[in-house]
PDB file of C-alpha atoms in Angstrom:
ATOM      1  CA  MET A 136       6.370 -24.883  -3.996  1.00 87.00           C
ATOM      2  CA  LYS A 137       5.131 -21.732  -2.248  1.00 97.00           C
ATOM      3  CA  ARG A 138       2.603 -19.625  -4.197  1.00 97.00           C
ATOM      4  CA  LEU A 139       4.927 -16.603  -4.500  1.00 98.00           C
ATOM      5  CA  GLU A 140       8.172 -18.455  -4.982  1.00 98.00           C
ATOM      6  CA  GLY A 141      10.508 -16.553  -7.299  1.00 97.00           C
ATOM      7  CA  LYS A 142       8.503 -13.238  -6.998  1.00 98.00           C
ATOM      8  CA  VAL A 143       9.818  -9.972  -5.752  1.00 99.00           C
ATOM      9  CA  ALA A 144       7.395  -7.781  -3.756  1.00 99.00           C
ATOM     10  CA  LEU A 145       7.877  -4.110  -2.790  1.00 99.00           C
ATOM     11  CA  VAL A 146       5.770  -2.614   0.021  1.00 99.00           C
ATOM     12  CA  THR A 147       5.773   0.988   1.209  1.00 99.00           C
ATOM     13  CA  GLY A 148       4.974   1.713   4.817  1.00 98.00           C
ATOM     14  CA  ALA A 149       5.951  -1.783   5.875  1.00 98.00           C
ATOM     15  CA  GLY A 150       7.826  -1.110   9.088  1.00 98.00           C
ATOM     16  CA  ARG A 151       4.756  -1.262  11.237  1.00 95.00           C
ATOM     17  CA  GLY A 152       1.080  -2.200  11.384  1.00 96.00           C
ATOM     18  CA  ALA A 153      -0.680  -3.633   8.382  1.00 97.00           C
ATOM     19  CA  GLY A 154       2.360  -3.051   6.087  1.00 98.00           C
ATOM     20  CA  ALA A 155       4.631  -5.096   8.282  1.00 98.00           C
ATOM     21  CA  ALA A 156       2.005  -7.840   8.650  1.00 98.00           C
ATOM     22  CA  LEU A 157       1.692  -7.968   4.834  1.00 99.00           C
ATOM     23  CA  ALA A 158       5.445  -8.092   4.343  1.00 99.00           C
ATOM     24  CA  LEU A 159       5.631 -11.110   6.670  1.00 99.00           C
ATOM     25  CA  LYS A 160       2.747 -12.846   4.765  1.00 99.00           C
ATOM     26  CA  LEU A 161       4.397 -12.227   1.411  1.00 99.00           C
ATOM     27  CA  ALA A 162       7.685 -13.611   2.629  1.00 99.00           C
ATOM     28  CA  ALA A 163       5.862 -16.664   4.115  1.00 99.00           C
ATOM     29  CA  GLU A 164       4.453 -17.269   0.592  1.00 99.00           C
ATOM     30  CA  GLY A 165       7.983 -17.290  -0.844  1.00 99.00           C
ATOM     31  CA  ALA A 166       8.435 -13.757  -2.106  1.00 99.00           C
ATOM     32  CA  ALA A 167      11.613 -11.724  -1.612  1.00 99.00           C
ATOM     33  CA  VAL A 168      10.443  -8.415  -0.077  1.00 99.00           C
ATOM     34  CA  VAL A 169      11.692  -4.857  -0.237  1.00 99.00           C
ATOM     35  CA  VAL A 170      10.498  -3.233   2.984  1.00 99.00           C
ATOM     36  CA  ASN A 171      10.077   0.546   2.996  1.00 99.00           C
ATOM     37  CA  ASP A 172       9.344   2.749   5.986  1.00 98.00           C
ATOM     38  CA  LEU A 173       9.815   6.377   6.652  1.00 96.00           C
ATOM     39  CA  ASP A 174      12.257   5.431   9.418  1.00 95.00           C
ATOM     40  CA  ALA A 175      15.123   2.940   9.087  1.00 98.00           C
ATOM     41  CA  ALA A 176      14.678   1.153  12.440  1.00 98.00           C
ATOM     42  CA  PRO A 177      11.156  -0.245  11.843  1.00 98.00           C
ATOM     43  CA  ALA A 178      12.091  -1.282   8.323  1.00 99.00           C
ATOM     44  CA  GLU A 179      15.046  -3.214   9.670  1.00 99.00           C
ATOM     45  CA  GLU A 180      12.940  -4.812  12.327  1.00 99.00           C
ATOM     46  CA  THR A 181      10.493  -6.176   9.684  1.00 99.00           C
ATOM     47  CA  VAL A 182      13.451  -7.424   7.628  1.00 99.00           C
ATOM     48  CA  ALA A 183      14.857  -9.122  10.744  1.00 99.00           C
ATOM     49  CA  ALA A 184      11.481 -10.819  11.425  1.00 99.00           C
ATOM     50  CA  ILE A 185      11.351 -12.056   7.822  1.00 99.00           C
ATOM     51  CA  ALA A 186      14.900 -13.390   8.029  1.00 99.00           C
ATOM     52  CA  ALA A 187      14.106 -15.150  11.338  1.00 98.00           C
ATOM     53  CA  GLY A 188      11.382 -17.024   9.431  1.00 97.00           C
ATOM     54  CA  GLY A 189      13.708 -18.071   6.696  1.00 98.00           C
ATOM     55  CA  GLY A 190      12.647 -15.407   4.185  1.00 98.00           C
ATOM     56  CA  ARG A 191      14.615 -12.861   2.162  1.00 99.00           C
ATOM     57  CA  ALA A 192      14.171  -9.097   2.540  1.00 99.00           C
ATOM     58  CA  LEU A 193      15.913  -5.766   2.135  1.00 99.00           C
ATOM     59  CA  ALA A 194      15.189  -2.534   3.958  1.00 99.00           C
ATOM     60  CA  PHE A 195      14.678   0.676   2.057  1.00 99.00           C
ATOM     61  CA  ALA A 196      14.050   3.626   4.380  1.00 98.00           C
ATOM     62  CA  GLY A 197      12.795   6.875   3.054  1.00 98.00           C
ATOM     63  CA  ASP A 198       9.938   9.322   2.494  1.00 97.00           C
ATOM     64  CA  VAL A 199       7.683   8.233  -0.372  1.00 98.00           C
ATOM     65  CA  THR A 200       7.030  11.935  -1.217  1.00 97.00           C
ATOM     66  CA  ARG A 201      10.729  12.598  -1.926  1.00 97.00           C
ATOM     67  CA  PRO A 202      11.496  13.311  -5.616  1.00 97.00           C
ATOM     68  CA  GLY A 203      13.462  10.341  -6.901  1.00 98.00           C
ATOM     69  CA  PHE A 204      12.140   7.955  -4.227  1.00 99.00           C
ATOM     70  CA  ALA A 205      10.089   5.933  -6.690  1.00 99.00           C
ATOM     71  CA  GLU A 206      12.957   5.293  -9.110  1.00 99.00           C
ATOM     72  CA  ASP A 207      15.240   4.321  -6.240  1.00 99.00           C
ATOM     73  CA  PHE A 208      12.597   2.050  -4.769  1.00 99.00           C
ATOM     74  CA  ILE A 209      12.053   0.120  -7.994  1.00 99.00           C
ATOM     75  CA  ALA A 210      15.794  -0.084  -8.579  1.00 99.00           C
ATOM     76  CA  THR A 211      16.237  -1.661  -5.146  1.00 99.00           C
ATOM     77  CA  GLY A 212      13.937  -4.503  -6.096  1.00 99.00           C
ATOM     78  CA  VAL A 213      15.395  -5.035  -9.593  1.00 98.00           C
ATOM     79  CA  ASN A 214      19.074  -4.714  -8.494  1.00 98.00           C
ATOM     80  CA  GLY A 215      18.703  -6.482  -5.161  1.00 98.00           C
ATOM     81  CA  PHE A 216      16.481  -9.357  -6.096  1.00 99.00           C
ATOM     82  CA  GLY A 217      16.220  -9.292  -9.885  1.00 98.00           C
ATOM     83  CA  GLY A 218      12.706  -7.972 -10.330  1.00 97.00           C
ATOM     84  CA  ALA A 219       9.673  -6.006  -9.123  1.00 98.00           C
ATOM     85  CA  ASP A 220       6.663  -8.313  -9.540  1.00 98.00           C
ATOM     86  CA  ILE A 221       4.355  -7.068  -6.827  1.00 99.00           C
ATOM     87  CA  LEU A 222       3.966  -3.450  -5.693  1.00 99.00           C
ATOM     88  CA  VAL A 223       1.865  -2.362  -2.669  1.00 99.00           C
ATOM     89  CA  ASN A 224       1.332   1.343  -2.035  1.00 99.00           C
ATOM     90  CA  ASN A 225       0.570   1.329   1.670  1.00 98.00           C
ATOM     91  CA  ALA A 226       2.421   4.323   3.142  1.00 97.00           C
ATOM     92  CA  GLY A 227       0.431   7.226   4.543  1.00 95.00           C
ATOM     93  CA  TYR A 228      -0.967   9.022   7.498  1.00 91.00           C
ATOM     94  CA  ILE A 229      -4.083  10.956   8.404  1.00 88.00           C
ATOM     95  CA  TRP A 230      -4.044  14.745   8.876  1.00 87.00           C
ATOM     96  CA  ASN A 231      -7.647  15.622   9.683  1.00 82.00           C
ATOM     97  CA  ALA A 232      -9.661  18.831   9.368  1.00 85.00           C
ATOM     98  CA  GLY A 233     -12.977  20.023   8.000  1.00 90.00           C
ATOM     99  CA  VAL A 234     -13.133  22.116   4.854  1.00 93.00           C
ATOM    100  CA  GLY A 235     -13.014  25.438   6.645  1.00 94.00           C
ATOM    101  CA  ALA A 236      -9.927  24.554   8.648  1.00 94.00           C
ATOM    102  CA  THR A 237      -7.957  22.686   5.972  1.00 92.00           C
ATOM    103  CA  THR A 238      -4.982  24.655   4.823  1.00 94.00           C
ATOM    104  CA  ASP A 239      -3.331  24.387   1.406  1.00 96.00           C
ATOM    105  CA  GLU A 240      -0.328  22.772   3.150  1.00 94.00           C
ATOM    106  CA  GLN A 241      -2.528  20.145   4.812  1.00 93.00           C
ATOM    107  CA  TRP A 242      -4.414  19.420   1.550  1.00 96.00           C
ATOM    108  CA  ASP A 243      -1.119  19.034  -0.459  1.00 96.00           C
ATOM    109  CA  ALA A 244       0.408  16.810   2.190  1.00 94.00           C
ATOM    110  CA  MET A 245      -2.492  14.331   1.950  1.00 95.00           C
ATOM    111  CA  GLN A 246      -2.462  14.319  -1.856  1.00 98.00           C
ATOM    112  CA  ASP A 247       1.342  13.927  -1.932  1.00 97.00           C
ATOM    113  CA  VAL A 248       1.659  10.930   0.380  1.00 97.00           C
ATOM    114  CA  HIS A 249      -1.435   8.978  -0.700  1.00 98.00           C
ATOM    115  CA  LEU A 250      -1.943   9.827  -4.359  1.00 98.00           C
ATOM    116  CA  LYS A 251       1.089  11.513  -5.905  1.00 99.00           C
ATOM    117  CA  ALA A 252       3.526   9.027  -4.350  1.00 99.00           C
ATOM    118  CA  ALA A 253       1.501   6.067  -5.801  1.00 99.00           C
ATOM    119  CA  PHE A 254       1.435   7.719  -9.206  1.00 99.00           C
ATOM    120  CA  ARG A 255       5.200   8.238  -9.128  1.00 99.00           C
ATOM    121  CA  ILE A 256       5.804   4.661  -8.174  1.00 99.00           C
ATOM    122  CA  ALA A 257       3.590   3.499 -11.052  1.00 99.00           C
ATOM    123  CA  ARG A 258       5.439   5.774 -13.465  1.00 99.00           C
ATOM    124  CA  ALA A 259       8.823   4.498 -12.363  1.00 99.00           C
ATOM    125  CA  TRP A 260       7.653   0.926 -12.653  1.00 99.00           C
ATOM    126  CA  ASN A 261       6.228   1.316 -16.134  1.00 98.00           C
ATOM    127  CA  PRO A 262       9.522   1.030 -18.159  1.00 98.00           C
ATOM    128  CA  TRP A 263      10.430  -2.214 -16.470  1.00 97.00           C
ATOM    129  CA  LEU A 264       6.914  -3.625 -16.978  1.00 97.00           C
ATOM    130  CA  VAL A 265       7.029  -2.787 -20.678  1.00 95.00           C
ATOM    131  CA  GLU A 266      10.472  -4.264 -21.124  1.00 94.00           C
ATOM    132  CA  ARG A 267       9.478  -7.496 -19.399  1.00 93.00           C
ATOM    133  CA  ALA A 268       6.170  -7.752 -21.313  1.00 90.00           C
ATOM    134  CA  ARG A 269       8.040  -7.452 -24.633  1.00 89.00           C
ATOM    135  CA  ALA A 270      10.555 -10.086 -23.641  1.00 89.00           C
ATOM    136  CA  GLU A 271       7.861 -12.450 -22.483  1.00 87.00           C
ATOM    137  CA  ALA A 272       5.773 -11.829 -25.610  1.00 81.00           C
ATOM    138  CA  ALA A 273       8.778 -13.015 -27.672  1.00 79.00           C
ATOM    139  CA  ASP A 274       9.068 -16.099 -25.465  1.00 76.00           C
ATOM    140  CA  GLN A 275       5.387 -16.863 -25.947  1.00 70.00           C
ATOM    141  CA  GLN A 276       6.119 -17.872 -29.454  1.00 62.00           C
ATOM    142  CA  GLU A 277       7.837 -20.828 -27.878  1.00 58.00           C
ATOM    143  CA  GLY A 278       4.930 -21.578 -25.581  1.00 54.00           C
ATOM    144  CA  ALA A 279       6.006 -19.705 -22.453  1.00 56.00           C
ATOM    145  CA  ARG A 280       3.218 -18.032 -20.382  1.00 62.00           C
ATOM    146  CA  ARG A 281       3.401 -14.310 -19.581  1.00 71.00           C
ATOM    147  CA  GLN A 282       4.152 -13.738 -15.938  1.00 84.00           C
ATOM    148  CA  ALA A 283       1.373 -12.092 -13.868  1.00 91.00           C
ATOM    149  CA  ARG A 284       2.389  -8.959 -11.980  1.00 98.00           C
ATOM    150  CA  LYS A 285       0.402  -7.047  -9.426  1.00 99.00           C
ATOM    151  CA  MET A 286      -0.099  -3.591  -7.917  1.00 99.00           C
ATOM    152  CA  VAL A 287      -2.333  -3.144  -4.893  1.00 99.00           C
ATOM    153  CA  ASN A 288      -3.168   0.377  -3.632  1.00 99.00           C
ATOM    154  CA  ILE A 289      -4.376   0.904  -0.115  1.00 99.00           C
ATOM    155  CA  SER A 290      -7.384   3.152  -0.098  1.00 98.00           C
ATOM    156  CA  SER A 291      -9.946   3.701   2.671  1.00 96.00           C
ATOM    157  CA  VAL A 292     -13.686   3.714   3.281  1.00 94.00           C
ATOM    158  CA  SER A 293     -13.113   7.441   3.647  1.00 92.00           C
ATOM    159  CA  GLY A 294     -12.325   7.441  -0.075  1.00 94.00           C
ATOM    160  CA  THR A 295     -15.178   5.158  -1.093  1.00 96.00           C
ATOM    161  CA  HIS A 296     -17.864   6.836   1.055  1.00 94.00           C
ATOM    162  CA  GLY A 297     -16.410  10.109   2.385  1.00 91.00           C
ATOM    163  CA  ALA A 298     -15.689  10.917   5.964  1.00 86.00           C
ATOM    164  CA  TRP A 299     -16.562  13.663   8.413  1.00 84.00           C
ATOM    165  CA  LYS A 300     -13.790  16.243   8.759  1.00 86.00           C
ATOM    166  CA  GLN A 301     -11.324  14.197   6.620  1.00 89.00           C
ATOM    167  CA  ILE A 302     -11.451  16.424   3.559  1.00 94.00           C
ATOM    168  CA  GLY A 303      -7.913  16.030   2.216  1.00 95.00           C
ATOM    169  CA  TYR A 304      -7.498  12.415   3.215  1.00 95.00           C
ATOM    170  CA  SER A 305     -10.841  11.300   1.728  1.00 96.00           C
ATOM    171  CA  ALA A 306     -10.162  13.128  -1.512  1.00 97.00           C
ATOM    172  CA  ALA A 307      -6.685  11.576  -1.820  1.00 98.00           C
ATOM    173  CA  LYS A 308      -7.982   8.051  -1.133  1.00 98.00           C
ATOM    174  CA  ALA A 309     -10.827   8.519  -3.625  1.00 98.00           C
ATOM    175  CA  GLY A 310      -8.258   9.675  -6.204  1.00 99.00           C
ATOM    176  CA  LEU A 311      -6.283   6.538  -5.543  1.00 99.00           C
ATOM    177  CA  ILE A 312      -9.293   4.452  -6.636  1.00 99.00           C
ATOM    178  CA  GLY A 313      -9.420   6.384  -9.894  1.00 99.00           C
ATOM    179  CA  LEU A 314      -5.655   5.785 -10.397  1.00 99.00           C
ATOM    180  CA  THR A 315      -6.188   2.095  -9.700  1.00 99.00           C
ATOM    181  CA  LYS A 316      -8.899   1.713 -12.364  1.00 99.00           C
ATOM    182  CA  SER A 317      -6.984   3.729 -14.916  1.00 99.00           C
ATOM    183  CA  LEU A 318      -3.854   1.669 -14.421  1.00 99.00           C
ATOM    184  CA  ALA A 319      -5.826  -1.588 -14.620  1.00 99.00           C
ATOM    185  CA  ARG A 320      -6.993  -0.576 -18.087  1.00 98.00           C
ATOM    186  CA  GLU A 321      -3.634   0.610 -19.281  1.00 98.00           C
ATOM    187  CA  TRP A 322      -1.593  -2.307 -17.932  1.00 98.00           C
ATOM    188  CA  GLY A 323      -4.037  -5.101 -18.593  1.00 96.00           C
ATOM    189  CA  PRO A 324      -2.533  -5.944 -21.974  1.00 94.00           C
ATOM    190  CA  LEU A 325       0.862  -6.288 -20.167  1.00 95.00           C
ATOM    191  CA  GLY A 326      -0.581  -8.926 -17.882  1.00 95.00           C
ATOM    192  CA  VAL A 327      -0.611  -6.631 -14.847  1.00 98.00           C
ATOM    193  CA  THR A 328      -3.531  -6.540 -12.419  1.00 98.00           C
ATOM    194  CA  VAL A 329      -4.164  -3.424 -10.376  1.00 99.00           C
ATOM    195  CA  ASN A 330      -6.602  -3.493  -7.468  1.00 99.00           C
ATOM    196  CA  ALA A 331      -7.236  -1.625  -4.271  1.00 99.00           C
ATOM    197  CA  VAL A 332      -8.175  -2.491  -0.679  1.00 99.00           C
ATOM    198  CA  ALA A 333     -10.171   0.189   1.200  1.00 98.00           C
ATOM    199  CA  PHE A 334      -9.502  -0.160   4.916  1.00 96.00           C
ATOM    200  CA  GLY A 335     -11.933   0.693   7.668  1.00 91.00           C
ATOM    201  CA  LEU A 336     -10.755   1.161  11.196  1.00 87.00           C
ATOM    202  CA  ILE A 337      -7.498  -0.846  11.446  1.00 90.00           C
ATOM    203  CA  GLU A 338      -5.904  -0.780  14.897  1.00 83.00           C
ATOM    204  CA  THR A 339      -2.495   0.862  14.305  1.00 78.00           C
ATOM    205  CA  ARG A 340      -0.761   3.866  15.802  1.00 71.00           C
ATOM    206  CA  LEU A 341      -2.333   6.050  13.080  1.00 70.00           C
ATOM    207  CA  THR A 342      -5.860   5.200  14.294  1.00 70.00           C
ATOM    208  CA  GLN A 343      -5.327   5.391  18.081  1.00 71.00           C
ATOM    209  CA  VAL A 344      -6.887   8.184  20.061  1.00 67.00           C
ATOM    210  CA  ILE A 345      -4.846  11.346  19.509  1.00 72.00           C
ATOM    211  CA  THR A 346      -2.527  12.348  22.421  1.00 70.00           C
ATOM    212  CA  GLY A 347       0.294  14.792  22.687  1.00 64.00           C
ATOM    213  CA  GLU A 348       2.735  11.899  22.172  1.00 64.00           C
ATOM    214  CA  THR A 349       1.200  10.320  19.012  1.00 67.00           C
ATOM    215  CA  SER A 350       3.105  12.121  16.229  1.00 67.00           C
ATOM    216  CA  ILE A 351       5.335  11.534  13.212  1.00 71.00           C
ATOM    217  CA  GLU A 352       7.830  13.755  11.400  1.00 71.00           C
ATOM    218  CA  VAL A 353       7.356  14.092   7.647  1.00 73.00           C
ATOM    219  CA  GLY A 354       9.170  16.483   5.454  1.00 69.00           C
ATOM    220  CA  GLY A 355      10.578  18.336   8.413  1.00 71.00           C
ATOM    221  CA  ARG A 356       7.121  18.863   9.930  1.00 72.00           C
ATOM    222  CA  ARG A 357       5.867  17.041  13.023  1.00 73.00           C
ATOM    223  CA  HIS A 358       2.245  15.952  12.841  1.00 69.00           C
ATOM    224  CA  ARG A 359      -0.003  14.543  15.443  1.00 70.00           C
ATOM    225  CA  VAL A 360      -1.501  11.324  14.171  1.00 71.00           C
ATOM    226  CA  GLY A 361      -4.552   9.326  15.279  1.00 68.00           C
ATOM    227  CA  LEU A 362      -8.267   9.966  15.505  1.00 71.00           C
ATOM    228  CA  THR A 363     -10.298  11.879  17.947  1.00 73.00           C
ATOM    229  CA  ARG A 364     -12.251   9.745  20.442  1.00 76.00           C
ATOM    230  CA  GLU A 365     -15.477  11.015  18.818  1.00 77.00           C
ATOM    231  CA  ILE A 366     -14.481   9.711  15.326  1.00 76.00           C
ATOM    232  CA  ARG A 367     -13.301   6.366  16.751  1.00 78.00           C
ATOM    233  CA  ASP A 368     -16.489   5.886  18.785  1.00 79.00           C
ATOM    234  CA  ASN A 369     -18.535   6.671  15.726  1.00 79.00           C
ATOM    235  CA  LEU A 370     -16.624   4.226  13.588  1.00 79.00           C
ATOM    236  CA  TYR A 371     -17.117   1.451  16.181  1.00 81.00           C
ATOM    237  CA  ALA A 372     -20.802   2.187  16.344  1.00 84.00           C
ATOM    238  CA  GLN A 373     -21.193   1.925  12.547  1.00 86.00           C
ATOM    239  CA  THR A 374     -19.196  -1.265  12.221  1.00 90.00           C
ATOM    240  CA  PRO A 375     -21.388  -4.449  12.272  1.00 93.00           C
ATOM    241  CA  LEU A 376     -18.527  -6.507  13.619  1.00 93.00           C
ATOM    242  CA  ARG A 377     -18.198  -3.995  16.478  1.00 89.00           C
ATOM    243  CA  ARG A 378     -14.446  -4.009  16.505  1.00 89.00           C
ATOM    244  CA  GLY A 379     -11.499  -2.585  14.691  1.00 87.00           C
ATOM    245  CA  GLY A 380      -9.543  -4.726  12.319  1.00 90.00           C
ATOM    246  CA  THR A 381      -6.139  -6.082  13.260  1.00 94.00           C
ATOM    247  CA  PRO A 382      -3.080  -5.522  11.013  1.00 95.00           C
ATOM    248  CA  GLU A 383      -3.343  -9.230  10.116  1.00 97.00           C
ATOM    249  CA  ASP A 384      -6.964  -8.741   9.067  1.00 96.00           C
ATOM    250  CA  ALA A 385      -5.940  -5.919   6.775  1.00 97.00           C
ATOM    251  CA  ALA A 386      -2.931  -7.757   5.386  1.00 98.00           C
ATOM    252  CA  GLY A 387      -4.958 -10.826   4.603  1.00 98.00           C
ATOM    253  CA  ALA A 388      -7.270  -8.835   2.351  1.00 98.00           C
ATOM    254  CA  VAL A 389      -4.249  -7.338   0.480  1.00 98.00           C
ATOM    255  CA  LEU A 390      -2.542 -10.674   0.136  1.00 99.00           C
ATOM    256  CA  LEU A 391      -5.501 -12.003  -1.907  1.00 98.00           C
ATOM    257  CA  PHE A 392      -4.682  -9.517  -4.654  1.00 99.00           C
ATOM    258  CA  CYS A 393      -1.003 -10.587  -4.600  1.00 99.00           C
ATOM    259  CA  LEU A 394      -1.613 -14.290  -5.081  1.00 98.00           C
ATOM    260  CA  PRO A 395      -2.039 -16.330  -8.290  1.00 97.00           C
ATOM    261  CA  GLU A 396      -5.635 -16.980  -7.324  1.00 97.00           C
ATOM    262  CA  SER A 397      -6.445 -13.383  -8.205  1.00 98.00           C
ATOM    263  CA  ASP A 398      -4.761 -13.377 -11.641  1.00 97.00           C
ATOM    264  CA  TYR A 399      -8.083 -12.724 -13.379  1.00 97.00           C
ATOM    265  CA  ILE A 400      -9.272  -9.988 -11.038  1.00 98.00           C
ATOM    266  CA  THR A 401      -8.325  -6.405 -11.906  1.00 99.00           C
ATOM    267  CA  GLY A 402      -9.672  -2.863 -11.393  1.00 99.00           C
ATOM    268  CA  GLN A 403     -11.552  -3.937  -8.280  1.00 99.00           C
ATOM    269  CA  ILE A 404     -11.890  -2.562  -4.704  1.00 98.00           C
ATOM    270  CA  ILE A 405     -12.321  -4.714  -1.623  1.00 98.00           C
ATOM    271  CA  GLU A 406     -13.507  -2.966   1.571  1.00 97.00           C
ATOM    272  CA  ALA A 407     -11.768  -4.527   4.559  1.00 95.00           C
ATOM    273  CA  ASP A 408     -13.849  -2.662   7.006  1.00 94.00           C
ATOM    274  CA  GLY A 409     -15.894  -4.997   9.182  1.00 94.00           C
ATOM    275  CA  GLY A 410     -19.017  -4.118   7.188  1.00 94.00           C
ATOM    276  CA  VAL A 411     -19.052  -0.400   7.795  1.00 89.00           C
ATOM    277  CA  GLY A 412     -19.315   0.396   4.123  1.00 88.00           C
ATOM    278  CA  MET A 413     -22.454  -1.697   3.494  1.00 85.00           C
TER     279      MET A 413
END
């Protein structure tokens, strides 16, 4: 039997990069996966790749910052596959600036996509968690074991250590760690573990050198995404492994917190960063 057989996993930002790699790993372990992406086409591509490997998946396209997104996302897992056992908050992007150049709009955008969206998803998940915990507590009288459920939040070494001219992004990712630890305490009695993985430089479209063509549209605004060559070169120089991580490297670290082997680990942060945070 596969380690996640019978589980339902929901992953935001899973149409590309580390999120897509994670969705494939979860499916390979037996989980049914709800694949979210801002755009429908990448989400459908990940679903098709999972299906080609014999797995089960549903696409759920949409902006994680949209009011009502969280409730609809949870409902897709519950109605589509019968549950919502594993949640991974991975969606996001980087909109860089130093403190003097950061506008209120820029600050709010980083908090909304990285921190507020994760909070809303947690809030939407809570009623289902409480209901399942009560039902399983009643079953325990007959010897049944409570089912372990998991949330993994994707933070960054920018959140654990700060980063040059990433004011809004670093603050949001640091806030996500506080949310992780608070939820771990609140949900622990329900048998839910909540952990975070802080990524270093992971090679995706969001961390490539900025060009005029590297952009995404969020909330009707088009943003250039990526890093300046100066920031990328600095990250490489500070990384003991002297390379960026692959999406598979990143997904492997997240998968650990989704598996039964981590059932007694909660409120923790792993830095998947090639050693840059040492």
